[in-house]
mmCIF file of C-alpha atoms in Angstrom:
data_model
loop_
_atom_site.group_PDB
_atom_site.id
_atom_site.type_symbol
_atom_site.label_atom_id
_atom_site.label_comp_id
_atom_site.label_asym_id
_atom_site.label_seq_id
_atom_site.Cartn_x
_atom_site.Cartn_y
_atom_site.Cartn_z
ATOM 1 C CA UNK Q 43 3.494 -5.176 4.304
ATOM 2 C CA UNK Q 44 4.049 -7.311 7.525
ATOM 3 C CA UNK Q 45 3.638 -11.011 7.529
ATOM 4 C CA UNK Q 46 0.848 -12.207 9.710
ATOM 5 C CA UNK Q 47 0.146 -16.023 8.851
ATOM 6 C CA UNK Q 48 -1.348 -18.538 6.908
ATOM 7 C CA UNK Q 49 -4.104 -20.823 6.624
ATOM 8 C CA UNK Q 50 -4.505 -23.889 3.994
ATOM 9 C CA UNK Q 51 -4.835 -21.727 1.107
ATOM 10 C CA UNK Q 52 -3.382 -18.189 1.429
ATOM 11 C CA UNK Q 53 -0.121 -16.580 3.122
ATOM 12 C CA UNK Q 54 -1.331 -13.082 4.813
ATOM 13 C CA UNK Q 55 0.037 -9.614 4.997
ATOM 14 C CA UNK Q 56 -1.452 -6.653 6.267
ATOM 15 C CA UNK Q 57 -4.026 -5.880 3.584
ATOM 16 C CA UNK Q 58 -3.137 -8.797 1.412
ATOM 17 C CA UNK Q 59 -3.402 -12.632 1.052
ATOM 18 C CA UNK Q 60 -1.532 -14.472 -1.726
ATOM 19 C CA UNK Q 61 -2.351 -18.267 -2.979
ATOM 20 C CA UNK Q 62 0.376 -20.535 -1.342
ATOM 21 C CA UNK Q 63 2.983 -22.293 -3.665
ATOM 22 C CA UNK Q 64 1.520 -25.405 -5.175
ATOM 23 C CA UNK Q 65 -2.093 -24.444 -3.975
ATOM 24 C CA UNK Q 66 -4.477 -23.906 -6.876
ATOM 25 C CA UNK Q 67 -7.157 -21.739 -5.917
ATOM 26 C CA UNK Q 68 -10.214 -23.548 -7.505
ATOM 27 C CA UNK Q 69 -13.751 -21.911 -8.352
ATOM 28 C CA UNK Q 70 -14.943 -23.736 -5.321
ATOM 29 C CA UNK Q 71 -12.425 -22.755 -3.075
ATOM 30 C CA UNK Q 72 -12.910 -18.906 -4.201
ATOM 31 C CA UNK Q 73 -16.648 -19.354 -3.243
ATOM 32 C CA UNK Q 74 -15.659 -20.606 0.152
ATOM 33 C CA UNK Q 75 -13.462 -17.914 0.707
ATOM 34 C CA UNK Q 76 -16.070 -15.832 -0.280
ATOM 35 C CA UNK Q 77 -18.486 -16.752 2.432
ATOM 36 C CA UNK Q 78 -15.525 -16.210 5.086
ATOM 37 C CA UNK Q 79 -15.246 -12.576 3.641
ATOM 38 C CA UNK Q 80 -18.942 -11.934 4.077
ATOM 39 C CA UNK Q 81 -18.439 -12.195 7.887
ATOM 40 C CA UNK Q 82 -16.252 -8.645 7.589
ATOM 41 C CA UNK Q 83 -18.649 -6.169 6.105
ATOM 42 C CA UNK Q 84 -22.314 -5.912 4.354
ATOM 43 C CA UNK Q 85 -21.539 -4.137 1.052
ATOM 44 C CA UNK Q 86 -18.599 -5.008 -1.346
ATOM 45 C CA UNK Q 87 -16.746 -3.730 -4.375
ATOM 46 C CA UNK Q 88 -14.628 -6.555 -6.142
ATOM 47 C CA UNK Q 89 -12.370 -6.162 -9.074
ATOM 48 C CA UNK Q 90 -9.861 -7.723 -11.141
ATOM 49 C CA UNK Q 91 -6.494 -6.583 -12.581
ATOM 50 C CA UNK Q 92 -6.972 -8.619 -15.878
ATOM 51 C CA UNK Q 93 -9.322 -11.247 -17.428
ATOM 52 C CA UNK Q 94 -7.072 -14.105 -16.274
ATOM 53 C CA UNK Q 95 -8.607 -14.210 -12.755
ATOM 54 C CA UNK Q 96 -12.144 -13.696 -13.710
ATOM 55 C CA UNK Q 97 -13.389 -16.751 -13.077
ATOM 56 C CA UNK Q 98 -12.002 -16.157 -9.259
ATOM 57 C CA UNK Q 99 -13.688 -12.881 -9.305
ATOM 58 C CA UNK Q 100 -17.093 -14.413 -10.169
ATOM 59 C CA UNK Q 101 -16.895 -17.181 -7.515
ATOM 60 C CA UNK Q 102 -15.784 -14.892 -4.780
ATOM 61 C CA UNK Q 103 -18.492 -12.650 -5.596
ATOM 62 C CA UNK Q 104 -21.172 -15.746 -5.636
ATOM 63 C CA UNK Q 105 -19.864 -16.790 -2.177
ATOM 64 C CA UNK Q 106 -20.485 -13.295 -0.978
ATOM 65 C CA UNK Q 107 -23.861 -13.058 -2.653
ATOM 66 C CA UNK Q 108 -25.004 -16.648 -1.148
ATOM 67 C CA UNK Q 109 -24.501 -15.002 2.302
ATOM 68 C CA UNK Q 110 -26.760 -12.197 1.715
ATOM 69 C CA UNK Q 111 -23.961 -9.366 0.823
ATOM 70 C CA UNK Q 112 -24.342 -7.197 -1.836
ATOM 71 C CA UNK Q 113 -21.704 -7.009 -4.396
ATOM 72 C CA UNK Q 114 -20.479 -4.684 -7.002
ATOM 73 C CA UNK Q 115 -17.956 -6.323 -9.712
ATOM 74 C CA UNK Q 116 -15.537 -5.113 -12.154
ATOM 75 C CA UNK Q 117 -13.682 -7.835 -14.690
ATOM 76 C CA UNK Q 118 -10.953 -5.318 -15.662
ATOM 77 C CA UNK Q 119 -9.736 -2.205 -13.869
ATOM 78 C CA UNK Q 120 -6.633 -0.993 -12.591
ATOM 79 C CA UNK Q 121 -5.996 -0.684 -8.963
ATOM 80 C CA UNK Q 122 -5.930 2.932 -8.540
ATOM 81 C CA UNK Q 123 -9.400 3.594 -10.025
ATOM 82 C CA UNK Q 124 -10.823 0.644 -8.271
ATOM 83 C CA UNK Q 125 -9.803 1.920 -5.078
ATOM 84 C CA UNK Q 126 -11.027 5.704 -5.743
ATOM 85 C CA UNK Q 127 -14.498 4.088 -6.257
ATOM 86 C CA UNK Q 128 -15.176 2.419 -2.979
ATOM 87 C CA UNK Q 129 -16.677 5.143 -0.974
ATOM 88 C CA UNK Q 130 -18.459 6.399 -4.156
ATOM 89 C CA UNK Q 131 -20.230 3.000 -4.151
ATOM 90 C CA UNK Q 132 -20.825 3.300 -0.265
ATOM 91 C CA UNK Q 133 -18.957 -0.266 -0.270
ATOM 92 C CA UNK Q 134 -17.707 -1.293 3.208
ATOM 93 C CA UNK Q 135 -15.087 -3.598 1.935
ATOM 94 C CA UNK Q 136 -12.944 -3.442 -1.514
ATOM 95 C CA UNK Q 137 -11.605 -6.671 -2.821
ATOM 96 C CA UNK Q 138 -8.871 -6.252 -5.722
ATOM 97 C CA UNK Q 139 -7.650 -9.394 -7.522
ATOM 98 C CA UNK Q 140 -4.465 -9.791 -9.411
ATOM 99 C CA UNK Q 141 -1.482 -12.447 -9.512
ATOM 100 C CA UNK Q 142 0.290 -13.967 -12.708
ATOM 101 C CA UNK Q 143 -0.272 -17.610 -13.516
ATOM 102 C CA UNK Q 144 -1.721 -19.900 -10.548
ATOM 103 C CA UNK Q 145 -0.740 -17.191 -8.226
ATOM 104 C CA UNK Q 146 -3.778 -15.490 -6.994
ATOM 105 C CA UNK Q 147 -3.277 -11.987 -4.970
ATOM 106 C CA UNK Q 148 -6.095 -10.282 -3.272
ATOM 107 C CA UNK Q 149 -5.930 -6.797 -1.514
ATOM 108 C CA UNK Q 150 -8.244 -5.560 0.896
ATOM 109 C CA UNK Q 151 -9.346 -2.104 1.579
ATOM 110 C CA UNK Q 152 -11.579 -0.386 3.857
ATOM 111 C CA UNK Q 153 -14.174 2.067 2.921
ATOM 112 C CA UNK Q 154 -11.830 5.019 3.570
ATOM 113 C CA UNK Q 155 -9.629 3.444 0.769
ATOM 114 C CA UNK Q 156 -6.804 2.385 2.993
ATOM 115 C CA UNK Q 157 -5.821 -1.303 3.127
ATOM 116 C CA UNK Q 158 -7.048 -3.622 5.943
ATOM 117 C CA UNK Q 159 -5.176 -2.988 9.051
ATOM 118 C CA UNK Q 160 -3.221 -6.009 10.948
ATOM 119 C CA UNK Q 161 -6.435 -6.865 12.970
ATOM 120 C CA UNK Q 162 -9.113 -6.414 10.231
ATOM 121 C CA UNK Q 163 -6.670 -8.905 8.127
ATOM 122 C CA UNK Q 164 -6.536 -11.336 10.992
ATOM 123 C CA UNK Q 165 -10.345 -11.224 11.108
ATOM 124 C CA UNK Q 166 -10.294 -12.752 7.515
ATOM 125 C CA UNK Q 167 -7.553 -15.267 8.019
ATOM 126 C CA UNK Q 168 -9.167 -16.578 11.191
ATOM 127 C CA UNK Q 169 -12.792 -16.085 10.110
ATOM 128 C CA UNK Q 170 -15.519 -18.820 9.482
ATOM 129 C CA UNK Q 171 -18.032 -19.051 6.761
ATOM 130 C CA UNK Q 172 -20.868 -16.690 7.403
ATOM 131 C CA UNK Q 173 -24.449 -18.313 7.206
ATOM 132 C CA UNK Q 174 -26.085 -18.764 4.044
ATOM 133 C CA UNK Q 175 -29.000 -16.089 3.961
ATOM 134 C CA UNK Q 176 -32.842 -16.780 3.042
ATOM 135 C CA UNK Q 177 -32.193 -14.735 -0.336
ATOM 136 C CA UNK Q 178 -28.904 -14.061 -2.276
ATOM 137 C CA UNK Q 179 -27.527 -10.383 -2.282
ATOM 138 C CA UNK Q 180 -27.636 -8.380 -5.319
ATOM 139 C CA UNK Q 181 -24.629 -8.749 -7.918
ATOM 140 C CA UNK Q 182 -24.311 -5.388 -9.845
ATOM 141 C CA UNK Q 183 -21.647 -5.269 -12.553
ATOM 142 C CA UNK Q 184 -20.187 -1.893 -13.557
ATOM 143 C CA UNK Q 185 -17.450 -0.484 -15.596
ATOM 144 C CA UNK Q 186 -14.279 1.267 -14.363
ATOM 145 C CA UNK Q 187 -14.284 4.384 -12.791
ATOM 146 C CA UNK Q 188 -11.343 5.279 -14.811
ATOM 147 C CA UNK Q 189 -12.526 8.652 -16.249
ATOM 148 C CA UNK Q 190 -13.987 9.694 -13.065
ATOM 149 C CA UNK Q 191 -10.749 9.044 -11.108
ATOM 150 C CA UNK Q 192 -8.835 11.013 -13.854
ATOM 151 C CA UNK Q 193 -10.988 13.867 -13.785
ATOM 152 C CA UNK Q 194 -10.652 13.969 -10.271
ATOM 153 C CA UNK Q 195 -6.952 14.644 -10.113
ATOM 154 C CA UNK Q 196 -7.295 17.223 -13.396
ATOM 155 C CA UNK Q 197 -9.607 18.911 -11.018
ATOM 156 C CA UNK Q 198 -6.872 19.599 -8.351
ATOM 157 C CA UNK Q 199 -4.847 21.322 -11.216
ATOM 158 C CA UNK Q 200 -5.108 24.035 -13.353
ATOM 159 C CA UNK Q 201 -6.336 23.512 -16.875
ATOM 160 C CA UNK Q 202 -2.947 24.830 -18.228
ATOM 161 C CA UNK Q 203 -0.755 22.625 -16.873
ATOM 162 C CA UNK Q 204 -1.071 19.410 -18.666
ATOM 163 C CA UNK Q 205 1.025 17.531 -19.811
ATOM 164 C CA UNK Q 206 3.657 17.953 -16.953
ATOM 165 C CA UNK Q 207 7.013 17.353 -18.400
ATOM 166 C CA UNK Q 208 8.306 14.065 -16.756
ATOM 167 C CA UNK Q 209 8.880 10.824 -18.243
ATOM 168 C CA UNK Q 210 7.161 7.496 -16.750
ATOM 169 C CA UNK Q 211 8.674 3.917 -16.541
ATOM 170 C CA UNK Q 212 6.174 1.324 -15.536
ATOM 171 C CA UNK Q 213 5.958 -2.428 -16.572
ATOM 172 C CA UNK Q 214 2.051 -2.264 -16.631
ATOM 173 C CA UNK Q 215 0.742 -0.791 -19.871
ATOM 174 C CA UNK Q 216 -2.412 0.055 -18.059
ATOM 175 C CA UNK Q 217 -0.743 1.807 -15.106
ATOM 176 C CA UNK Q 218 1.405 3.685 -17.327
ATOM 177 C CA UNK Q 219 -1.194 5.137 -19.345
ATOM 178 C CA UNK Q 220 -2.882 6.773 -16.427
ATOM 179 C CA UNK Q 221 0.206 8.400 -15.644
ATOM 180 C CA UNK Q 222 0.853 9.491 -19.289
ATOM 181 C CA UNK Q 223 -2.903 11.219 -18.994
ATOM 182 C CA UNK Q 224 -0.709 13.663 -16.769
ATOM 183 C CA UNK Q 225 2.966 13.535 -17.747
ATOM 184 C CA UNK Q 226 4.635 14.015 -21.136
ATOM 185 C CA UNK Q 227 6.279 10.332 -20.945
ATOM 186 C CA UNK Q 228 9.716 11.968 -21.738
ATOM 187 C CA UNK Q 229 12.092 14.446 -20.010
ATOM 188 C CA UNK Q 230 15.862 14.836 -19.290
ATOM 189 C CA UNK Q 231 15.142 16.234 -15.742
ATOM 190 C CA UNK Q 232 12.495 13.955 -14.041
ATOM 191 C CA UNK Q 233 11.465 10.316 -14.501
ATOM 192 C CA UNK Q 234 8.980 8.667 -12.354
ATOM 193 C CA UNK Q 235 9.321 5.009 -11.810
ATOM 194 C CA UNK Q 236 5.995 3.427 -11.189
ATOM 195 C CA UNK Q 237 5.339 -0.204 -9.696
ATOM 196 C CA UNK Q 238 3.207 -2.435 -11.581
ATOM 197 C CA UNK Q 239 0.185 -2.214 -9.305
ATOM 198 C CA UNK Q 240 0.553 1.785 -9.345
ATOM 199 C CA UNK Q 241 0.662 1.757 -5.498
ATOM 200 C CA UNK Q 242 4.394 2.737 -5.313
ATOM 201 C CA UNK Q 243 6.643 5.064 -6.784
ATOM 202 C CA UNK Q 244 10.184 6.214 -7.015
ATOM 203 C CA UNK Q 245 11.566 9.185 -9.092
ATOM 204 C CA UNK Q 246 14.830 10.295 -10.620
ATOM 205 C CA UNK Q 247 15.996 13.585 -11.218
ATOM 206 C CA UNK Q 248 19.010 14.564 -13.055
ATOM 207 C CA UNK Q 249 19.362 17.481 -10.391
ATOM 208 C CA UNK Q 250 18.314 16.101 -7.277
ATOM 209 C CA UNK Q 251 19.345 12.113 -7.933
ATOM 210 C CA UNK Q 252 17.268 9.353 -6.960
ATOM 211 C CA UNK Q 253 13.998 10.270 -5.120
ATOM 212 C CA UNK Q 254 12.522 7.336 -3.339
ATOM 213 C CA UNK Q 255 8.745 6.535 -2.409
ATOM 214 C CA UNK Q 256 9.537 7.569 1.317
ATOM 215 C CA UNK Q 257 11.219 11.182 0.047
ATOM 216 C CA UNK Q 258 8.336 11.635 -2.080
ATOM 217 C CA UNK Q 259 5.897 11.309 0.844
ATOM 218 C CA UNK Q 260 8.382 13.647 2.932
ATOM 219 C CA UNK Q 261 8.422 16.559 0.167
ATOM 220 C CA UNK Q 262 4.512 16.248 -0.147
ATOM 221 C CA UNK Q 263 4.207 16.687 3.723
ATOM 222 C CA UNK Q 264 6.762 19.707 3.506
ATOM 223 C CA UNK Q 265 4.789 21.345 0.632
ATOM 224 C CA UNK Q 266 1.670 21.033 2.648
ATOM 225 C CA UNK Q 267 3.491 22.189 5.841
ATOM 226 C CA UNK Q 268 4.410 25.381 3.866
ATOM 227 C CA UNK Q 269 0.610 26.220 3.341
ATOM 228 C CA UNK Q 270 0.077 25.467 7.141
ATOM 229 C CA UNK Q 271 -1.493 22.055 6.051
ATOM 230 C CA UNK Q 272 -1.414 19.165 8.917
ATOM 231 C CA UNK Q 273 -0.047 15.747 7.144
ATOM 232 C CA UNK Q 274 -0.569 12.397 8.081
ATOM 233 C CA UNK Q 275 2.418 10.046 7.738
ATOM 234 C CA UNK Q 276 2.726 6.261 8.635
ATOM 235 C CA UNK Q 277 5.161 5.395 11.614
ATOM 236 C CA UNK Q 278 7.680 3.564 9.419
ATOM 237 C CA UNK Q 279 8.545 6.696 7.599
ATOM 238 C CA UNK Q 280 11.704 8.106 8.284
ATOM 239 C CA UNK Q 281 11.801 10.188 11.355
ATOM 240 C CA UNK Q 282 13.571 12.794 9.377
ATOM 241 C CA UNK Q 283 10.310 13.871 7.938
ATOM 242 C CA UNK Q 284 9.852 16.083 11.036
ATOM 243 C CA UNK Q 285 12.903 18.013 10.198
ATOM 244 C CA UNK Q 286 11.371 18.923 7.147
ATOM 245 C CA UNK Q 287 7.749 19.720 7.903
ATOM 246 C CA UNK Q 288 8.158 20.272 11.856
ATOM 247 C CA UNK Q 289 5.092 20.088 14.039
ATOM 248 C CA UNK Q 290 2.509 19.896 11.024
ATOM 249 C CA UNK Q 291 3.368 16.164 10.910
ATOM 250 C CA UNK Q 292 1.329 13.654 12.782
ATOM 251 C CA UNK Q 293 1.752 9.732 12.985
ATOM 252 C CA UNK Q 294 -0.420 6.706 12.726
ATOM 253 C CA UNK Q 295 0.254 3.167 13.413
ATOM 254 C CA UNK Q 296 -1.398 0.332 11.095
ATOM 255 C CA UNK Q 297 -4.000 -0.359 13.594
ATOM 256 C CA UNK Q 298 -4.832 3.077 14.721
ATOM 257 C CA UNK Q 299 -5.807 5.040 11.977
ATOM 258 C CA UNK Q 300 -7.878 8.768 12.755
ATOM 259 C CA UNK Q 301 -10.440 9.616 10.483
ATOM 260 C CA UNK Q 302 -8.256 12.846 9.689
ATOM 261 C CA UNK Q 303 -5.181 10.464 8.099
ATOM 262 C CA UNK Q 304 -8.020 8.341 6.273
ATOM 263 C CA UNK Q 305 -9.027 11.574 4.468
ATOM 264 C CA UNK Q 306 -5.685 12.375 2.970
ATOM 265 C CA UNK Q 307 -5.414 11.224 -0.762
ATOM 266 C CA UNK Q 308 -1.582 11.089 -0.863
ATOM 267 C CA UNK Q 309 -1.687 7.968 1.542
ATOM 268 C CA UNK Q 310 -3.258 5.905 -1.114
ATOM 269 C CA UNK Q 311 -2.758 7.968 -4.461
ATOM 270 C CA UNK Q 312 0.515 8.240 -5.432
ATOM 271 C CA UNK Q 313 -0.362 9.589 -9.100
ATOM 272 C CA UNK Q 314 -2.353 12.195 -7.319
ATOM 273 C CA UNK Q 315 0.914 12.879 -4.894
ATOM 274 C CA UNK Q 316 3.246 13.247 -7.653
ATOM 275 C CA UNK Q 317 0.978 15.576 -10.111
ATOM 276 C CA UNK Q 318 0.529 17.750 -6.866
ATOM 277 C CA UNK Q 319 4.582 17.766 -6.591
ATOM 278 C CA UNK Q 320 5.703 17.993 -10.201
ATOM 279 C CA UNK Q 321 2.757 20.721 -10.812
ATOM 280 C CA UNK Q 322 5.805 22.930 -10.021
ATOM 281 C CA UNK Q 323 8.921 21.171 -11.197
ATOM 282 C CA UNK Q 324 11.487 23.890 -10.344
ATOM 283 C CA UNK Q 325 9.875 24.083 -6.479
ATOM 284 C CA UNK Q 326 9.735 20.280 -6.243
ATOM 285 C CA UNK Q 327 13.300 19.585 -7.165
ATOM 286 C CA UNK Q 328 14.664 22.317 -4.846
ATOM 287 C CA UNK Q 329 12.760 20.896 -1.952
ATOM 288 C CA UNK Q 330 14.194 17.366 -2.781
ATOM 289 C CA UNK Q 331 17.393 18.547 -3.173
ATOM 290 C CA UNK Q 332 17.349 20.388 0.363
ATOM 291 C CA UNK Q 333 15.964 17.170 2.077
ATOM 292 C CA UNK Q 334 18.171 16.481 5.096
ATOM 293 C CA UNK Q 335 20.476 13.449 4.275
ATOM 294 C CA UNK Q 336 18.773 10.342 5.788
ATOM 295 C CA UNK Q 337 19.298 6.545 4.878
ATOM 296 C CA UNK Q 338 17.782 3.380 5.822
ATOM 297 C CA UNK Q 339 19.143 -0.293 5.875
ATOM 298 C CA UNK Q 340 17.235 -3.489 5.808
ATOM 299 C CA UNK Q 341 17.963 -7.273 6.280
ATOM 300 C CA UNK Q 342 16.003 -10.492 6.790
ATOM 301 C CA UNK Q 343 16.936 -12.854 9.672
ATOM 302 C CA UNK Q 344 15.683 -16.486 9.707
ATOM 303 C CA UNK Q 345 14.703 -17.291 13.258
ATOM 304 C CA UNK Q 346 13.110 -20.563 14.902
ATOM 305 C CA UNK Q 347 10.669 -18.361 17.272
ATOM 306 C CA UNK Q 348 9.325 -15.365 15.253
ATOM 307 C CA UNK Q 349 6.258 -15.067 17.887
ATOM 308 C CA UNK Q 350 8.792 -13.916 20.860
ATOM 309 C CA UNK Q 351 10.227 -11.027 18.704
ATOM 310 C CA UNK Q 352 8.562 -7.754 19.657
ATOM 311 C CA UNK Q 353 7.548 -6.737 15.994
ATOM 312 C CA UNK Q 354 5.860 -3.793 14.913
ATOM 313 C CA UNK Q 355 7.763 -1.200 17.555
ATOM 314 C CA UNK Q 356 9.997 1.461 16.806
ATOM 315 C CA UNK Q 357 12.873 0.840 18.617
ATOM 316 C CA UNK Q 358 15.244 3.805 19.783
ATOM 317 C CA UNK Q 359 19.059 2.809 19.021
ATOM 318 C CA UNK Q 360 22.234 5.200 19.141
ATOM 319 C CA UNK Q 361 22.223 7.059 16.251
ATOM 320 C CA UNK Q 362 18.675 6.172 15.147
ATOM 321 C CA UNK Q 363 15.838 3.903 15.274
ATOM 322 C CA UNK Q 364 15.200 0.228 14.405
ATOM 323 C CA UNK Q 365 11.806 -1.088 13.493
ATOM 324 C CA UNK Q 366 11.367 -5.203 13.467
ATOM 325 C CA UNK Q 367 8.520 -6.848 11.077
ATOM 326 C CA UNK Q 368 7.531 -10.267 10.365
ATOM 327 C CA UNK Q 369 8.448 -10.795 6.881
ATOM 328 C CA UNK Q 370 7.821 -14.638 6.391
ATOM 329 C CA UNK Q 371 6.761 -17.465 8.432
ATOM 330 C CA UNK Q 372 10.387 -17.814 10.067
ATOM 331 C CA UNK Q 373 11.580 -14.587 9.019
ATOM 332 C CA UNK Q 374 12.177 -10.973 10.651
ATOM 333 C CA UNK Q 375 12.924 -8.020 8.856
ATOM 334 C CA UNK Q 376 15.210 -5.368 10.668
ATOM 335 C CA UNK Q 377 14.883 -1.954 9.480
ATOM 336 C CA UNK Q 378 17.426 0.626 10.565
ATOM 337 C CA UNK Q 379 17.077 4.493 9.775
ATOM 338 C CA UNK Q 380 19.766 7.034 10.610
ATOM 339 C CA UNK Q 381 20.924 10.283 9.435
ATOM 340 C CA UNK Q 382 23.936 8.558 7.629
ATOM 341 C CA UNK Q 383 24.239 5.428 5.354
ATOM 342 C CA UNK Q 384 27.256 4.190 7.955
ATOM 343 C CA UNK Q 385 24.910 4.416 11.008
ATOM 344 C CA UNK Q 386 22.116 2.725 9.453
ATOM 345 C CA UNK Q 387 24.338 -0.068 8.227
ATOM 346 C CA UNK Q 388 25.906 -0.571 11.538
ATOM 347 C CA UNK Q 389 22.459 -0.614 13.478
ATOM 348 C CA UNK Q 390 20.899 -2.727 10.689
ATOM 349 C CA UNK Q 391 24.277 -5.440 11.368
ATOM 350 C CA UNK Q 392 24.212 -5.082 15.243
ATOM 351 C CA UNK Q 393 20.369 -5.705 15.619
ATOM 352 C CA UNK Q 394 20.801 -8.500 13.105
ATOM 353 C CA UNK Q 395 23.354 -10.208 15.384
ATOM 354 C CA UNK Q 396 21.350 -9.665 18.570
ATOM 355 C CA UNK Q 397 17.958 -11.123 16.828
ATOM 356 C CA UNK Q 398 20.425 -14.382 15.867
ATOM 357 C CA UNK Q 399 21.581 -14.665 19.669
ATOM 358 C CA UNK Q 400 18.045 -14.136 21.085
ATOM 359 C CA UNK Q 401 16.729 -16.896 18.908
ATOM 360 C CA UNK Q 402 19.615 -19.468 19.938
ATOM 361 C CA UNK Q 403 20.118 -18.153 23.159
ATOM 362 C CA UNK Q 404 17.104 -16.554 24.718
ATOM 363 C CA UNK Q 405 17.537 -13.514 26.961
ATOM 364 C CA UNK Q 406 16.730 -9.834 26.859
ATOM 365 C CA UNK Q 407 16.782 -8.343 23.215
ATOM 366 C CA UNK Q 408 16.166 -5.103 24.426
#
């Protein structure tokens, strides 16, 4: 996620904000932030990853309600079930609260379940509190949509396919339990490594080796292409995807999301994507092993004038391409993509030095 900026309480990235170090997000401040968020939509769904931030959840929802917004709230739910429920409740915006200790993280999702774009996140960061309404909006509690979410994946599989033979590694017990609804949890051949919020996954196979989240996306695109289905992928996914799925791939940027892309579940649901792939393990691992060799290299550079750097653009370079993103208040991330690890590393090193010279001496960067 690309860094956008910060205000007195939060640092903002695409579709997410995180409380600043040393800043305590009190209930009063959370209610005030809810009034700002009220200016972005009419109906909200708000959820909490665990009970440690329940007071923030209720305060945020109180601020939304005071401005006349209708709010559905759930005290304890996993992110994937929460995201799945957003359009089912006809919500315009979903806010998922997580974090550890004093750190509070809020993820913002659109009605199509995808994260807020850069422009939408900016409207939250720079927004003013909405006016108090004549009557408060309705607050409605609901329980997790976990069962409905799980059944939606089961319905996409054959009744005799479960459990799929694969191991599952995840630091969050609740998220791991979701995956164990479909996978055996033990396998010598295939293991999925899931992030604690369930939003990203890598895999490891004895035959195909390490399979990154990016490679999983490309495998899924290739699987769909075989059946004549067009697949949307973010611009940042390696350009090697076109070699695997050819003309059946379309690209989108964070701020230009076509309606057809928003309807594709692999973009927001890694569990759904991995069950679709692993439902035929032999074919999946064969496909993963046949992917063209490609590599990415990433570094961060500290600069004094990050606003002058052309971030968010894909820059063609000899042997590959480079993508520059804001990764912090005074940091730029350099992502170099190529077919060989050596070329990717060289591009990354070259552009790192270009950025340092540009920051020090000025002059043309491109």
